PDB file of C-alpha atoms in Angstrom:
ATOM      1  CA  UNK F   1     102.073 102.091  96.254  1.00 57.00           C
ATOM      2  CA  UNK F   2     104.790 104.341  97.645  1.00 63.00           C
ATOM      3  CA  UNK F   3     104.537 106.147 100.934  1.00 63.00           C
ATOM      4  CA  UNK F   4     102.369 103.415 102.193  1.00 78.00           C
ATOM      5  CA  UNK F   5     103.318 101.559 105.358  1.00 84.00           C
ATOM      6  CA  UNK F   6     102.625  98.045 106.730  1.00 84.00           C
ATOM      7  CA  UNK F   7     102.583  96.772 110.265  1.00 88.00           C
ATOM      8  CA  UNK F   8     104.959  93.821 110.538  1.00 86.00           C
ATOM      9  CA  UNK F   9     105.276  91.737 113.699  1.00 85.00           C
ATOM     10  CA  UNK F  10     108.614  90.308 114.652  1.00 87.00           C
ATOM     11  CA  UNK F  11     109.304  88.457 117.930  1.00 87.00           C
ATOM     12  CA  UNK F  12     106.069  89.721 119.555  1.00 88.00           C
ATOM     13  CA  UNK F  13     106.596  93.413 118.678  1.00 94.00           C
ATOM     14  CA  UNK F  14     104.987  95.259 115.873  1.00 94.00           C
ATOM     15  CA  UNK F  15     106.805  97.644 113.563  1.00 94.00           C
ATOM     16  CA  UNK F  16     105.365 100.276 111.338  1.00 94.00           C
ATOM     17  CA  UNK F  17     107.362  99.802 108.203  1.00 92.00           C
ATOM     18  CA  UNK F  18     107.227 102.410 105.408  1.00 92.00           C
ATOM     19  CA  UNK F  19     107.155 101.177 101.767  1.00 88.00           C
ATOM     20  CA  UNK F  20     109.016 103.743  99.604  1.00 89.00           C
ATOM     21  CA  UNK F  21     110.808 104.117  96.330  1.00 88.00           C
ATOM     22  CA  UNK F  22     113.971 104.649  98.450  1.00 91.00           C
ATOM     23  CA  UNK F  23     113.501 101.221 100.197  1.00 91.00           C
ATOM     24  CA  UNK F  24     113.130  99.586  96.827  1.00 88.00           C
ATOM     25  CA  UNK F  25     116.090 101.232  95.414  1.00 91.00           C
ATOM     26  CA  UNK F  26     118.156 100.267  98.562  1.00 92.00           C
ATOM     27  CA  UNK F  27     116.978  96.711  98.036  1.00 90.00           C
ATOM     28  CA  UNK F  28     117.824  96.577  94.446  1.00 90.00           C
ATOM     29  CA  UNK F  29     121.150  98.237  94.756  1.00 94.00           C
ATOM     30  CA  UNK F  30     122.081  95.565  97.119  1.00 91.00           C
ATOM     31  CA  UNK F  31     121.074  92.735  94.823  1.00 88.00           C
ATOM     32  CA  UNK F  32     117.530  92.011  95.851  1.00 85.00           C
ATOM     33  CA  UNK F  33     115.204  91.734  92.902  1.00 83.00           C
ATOM     34  CA  UNK F  34     111.692  92.971  93.914  1.00 80.00           C
ATOM     35  CA  UNK F  35     110.083  91.619  90.775  1.00 83.00           C
ATOM     36  CA  UNK F  36     111.634  88.215  91.004  1.00 83.00           C
ATOM     37  CA  UNK F  37     110.668  87.816  94.770  1.00 80.00           C
ATOM     38  CA  UNK F  38     107.034  88.747  93.810  1.00 82.00           C
ATOM     39  CA  UNK F  39     106.934  86.314  90.868  1.00 83.00           C
ATOM     40  CA  UNK F  40     108.379  83.594  93.047  1.00 80.00           C
ATOM     41  CA  UNK F  41     105.678  84.215  95.724  1.00 78.00           C
ATOM     42  CA  UNK F  42     102.882  84.300  93.094  1.00 81.00           C
ATOM     43  CA  UNK F  43     103.780  80.905  91.824  1.00 81.00           C
ATOM     44  CA  UNK F  44     101.959  79.451  94.846  1.00 74.00           C
ATOM     45  CA  UNK F  45     102.999  76.813  97.412  1.00 65.00           C
ATOM     46  CA  UNK F  46     105.942  77.628  99.736  1.00 69.00           C
ATOM     47  CA  UNK F  47     107.819  80.644  98.401  1.00 74.00           C
ATOM     48  CA  UNK F  48     111.755  80.479  98.340  1.00 79.00           C
ATOM     49  CA  UNK F  49     112.461  81.103 102.166  1.00 83.00           C
ATOM     50  CA  UNK F  50     115.760  82.924 101.339  1.00 86.00           C
ATOM     51  CA  UNK F  51     113.966  85.534  99.131  1.00 84.00           C
ATOM     52  CA  UNK F  52     111.233  85.874 101.762  1.00 84.00           C
ATOM     53  CA  UNK F  53     113.838  86.282 104.594  1.00 88.00           C
ATOM     54  CA  UNK F  54     115.645  89.027 102.566  1.00 89.00           C
ATOM     55  CA  UNK F  55     112.562  91.013 101.742  1.00 87.00           C
ATOM     56  CA  UNK F  56     111.403  90.885 105.402  1.00 88.00           C
ATOM     57  CA  UNK F  57     114.806  91.953 106.538  1.00 93.00           C
ATOM     58  CA  UNK F  58     114.706  95.040 104.396  1.00 93.00           C
ATOM     59  CA  UNK F  59     111.100  95.933 105.315  1.00 91.00           C
ATOM     60  CA  UNK F  60     111.626  95.289 109.009  1.00 94.00           C
ATOM     61  CA  UNK F  61     114.876  97.360 108.977  1.00 95.00           C
ATOM     62  CA  UNK F  62     112.963 100.243 107.392  1.00 94.00           C
ATOM     63  CA  UNK F  63     110.605 100.125 110.433  1.00 94.00           C
ATOM     64  CA  UNK F  64     113.620 100.298 112.902  1.00 96.00           C
ATOM     65  CA  UNK F  65     113.825  96.653 113.687  1.00 96.00           C
ATOM     66  CA  UNK F  66     117.458  95.792 113.254  1.00 95.00           C
ATOM     67  CA  UNK F  67     117.252  92.044 112.144  1.00 96.00           C
ATOM     68  CA  UNK F  68     119.193  90.231 109.514  1.00 96.00           C
ATOM     69  CA  UNK F  69     117.940  88.104 106.808  1.00 93.00           C
ATOM     70  CA  UNK F  70     119.936  85.122 108.400  1.00 96.00           C
ATOM     71  CA  UNK F  71     117.947  85.599 111.601  1.00 94.00           C
ATOM     72  CA  UNK F  72     114.611  85.628 109.759  1.00 90.00           C
ATOM     73  CA  UNK F  73     115.546  82.591 107.698  1.00 90.00           C
ATOM     74  CA  UNK F  74     116.683  80.777 110.712  1.00 90.00           C
ATOM     75  CA  UNK F  75     113.514  81.578 112.562  1.00 85.00           C
ATOM     76  CA  UNK F  76     111.344  80.309 109.619  1.00 81.00           C
ATOM     77  CA  UNK F  77     113.439  77.098 109.088  1.00 84.00           C
ATOM     78  CA  UNK F  78     113.868  76.340 112.831  1.00 81.00           C
ATOM     79  CA  UNK F  79     110.283  75.210 113.233  1.00 70.00           C
ATOM     80  CA  UNK F  80     108.725  75.462 109.788  1.00 64.00           C
ATOM     81  CA  UNK F  81     105.402  74.412 111.238  1.00 63.00           C
ATOM     82  CA  UNK F  82     105.243  77.112 113.972  1.00 65.00           C
ATOM     83  CA  UNK F  83     102.719  79.888 113.889  1.00 70.00           C
ATOM     84  CA  UNK F  84     105.269  82.570 113.363  1.00 65.00           C
ATOM     85  CA  UNK F  85     106.885  80.692 110.416  1.00 64.00           C
ATOM     86  CA  UNK F  86     103.495  80.196 108.776  1.00 70.00           C
ATOM     87  CA  UNK F  87     102.564  83.826 109.407  1.00 74.00           C
ATOM     88  CA  UNK F  88     105.641  85.013 107.830  1.00 71.00           C
ATOM     89  CA  UNK F  89     105.153  82.903 104.763  1.00 70.00           C
ATOM     90  CA  UNK F  90     101.507  84.117 104.495  1.00 74.00           C
ATOM     91  CA  UNK F  91     102.481  87.678 104.990  1.00 73.00           C
ATOM     92  CA  UNK F  92     105.083  87.435 102.223  1.00 76.00           C
ATOM     93  CA  UNK F  93     102.462  87.497  99.583  1.00 77.00           C
ATOM     94  CA  UNK F  94     100.873  90.669 100.993  1.00 77.00           C
ATOM     95  CA  UNK F  95     104.149  92.510 101.747  1.00 76.00           C
ATOM     96  CA  UNK F  96     105.626  91.717  98.368  1.00 79.00           C
ATOM     97  CA  UNK F  97     102.418  93.055  96.736  1.00 81.00           C
ATOM     98  CA  UNK F  98     103.134  96.421  98.302  1.00 78.00           C
ATOM     99  CA  UNK F  99     106.212  96.851  95.958  1.00 78.00           C
ATOM    100  CA  UNK F 100     104.010  96.529  92.816  1.00 77.00           C
ATOM    101  CA  UNK F 101     101.750  99.347  91.260  1.00 73.00           C
ATOM    102  CA  UNK F 102      98.116  99.048  92.136  1.00 66.00           C
ATOM    103  CA  UNK F 103      96.167  97.854  89.065  1.00 61.00           C
ATOM    104  CA  UNK F 104      93.192  99.800  88.132  1.00 56.00           C
ATOM    105  CA  UNK F 105      89.981  98.037  88.761  1.00 52.00           C
ATOM    106  CA  UNK F 106      87.765  97.419  85.595  1.00 53.00           C
ATOM    107  CA  UNK F 107      85.153  99.747  87.019  1.00 55.00           C
ATOM    108  CA  UNK F 108      87.511 102.610  87.653  1.00 51.00           C
ATOM    109  CA  UNK F 109      89.276 102.122  84.276  1.00 53.00           C
ATOM    110  CA  UNK F 110      85.908 102.314  82.393  1.00 56.00           C
ATOM    111  CA  UNK F 111      84.826 105.473  84.257  1.00 57.00           C
ATOM    112  CA  UNK F 112      88.136 107.092  83.730  1.00 55.00           C
ATOM    113  CA  UNK F 113      88.183 106.291  80.005  1.00 57.00           C
ATOM    114  CA  UNK F 114      84.574 107.057  79.107  1.00 54.00           C
ATOM    115  CA  UNK F 115      83.929 110.410  77.509  1.00 55.00           C
ATOM    116  CA  UNK F 116      80.645 112.385  77.595  1.00 52.00           C
ATOM    117  CA  UNK F 117      79.263 113.225  74.208  1.00 49.00           C
TER     118      UNK F 117
END
């Protein structure tokens, strides 16, 4: 979960964005709610664009791209049917999942918990 990174494309340039505990703390200290954003995205349909824009701004900033949530929001809303807007909304699910702990697979959990007699 932490110390992973994700490649995020913005304005035809790709950024390597680290996902760290420090990033999450910075987001939450500034009022962003990582869990709420993830829950909103998991509900399906089009996630709240303001939450997606806020999350992407933090992630892109962590990778050295100085972009504001307002710029991202405007880009998504300017032409909501554009490929870039749709890509950002699709990527929101993946990126937001990076902030959540990985769930053990059933197979790994069973192997970990089984004891030899």
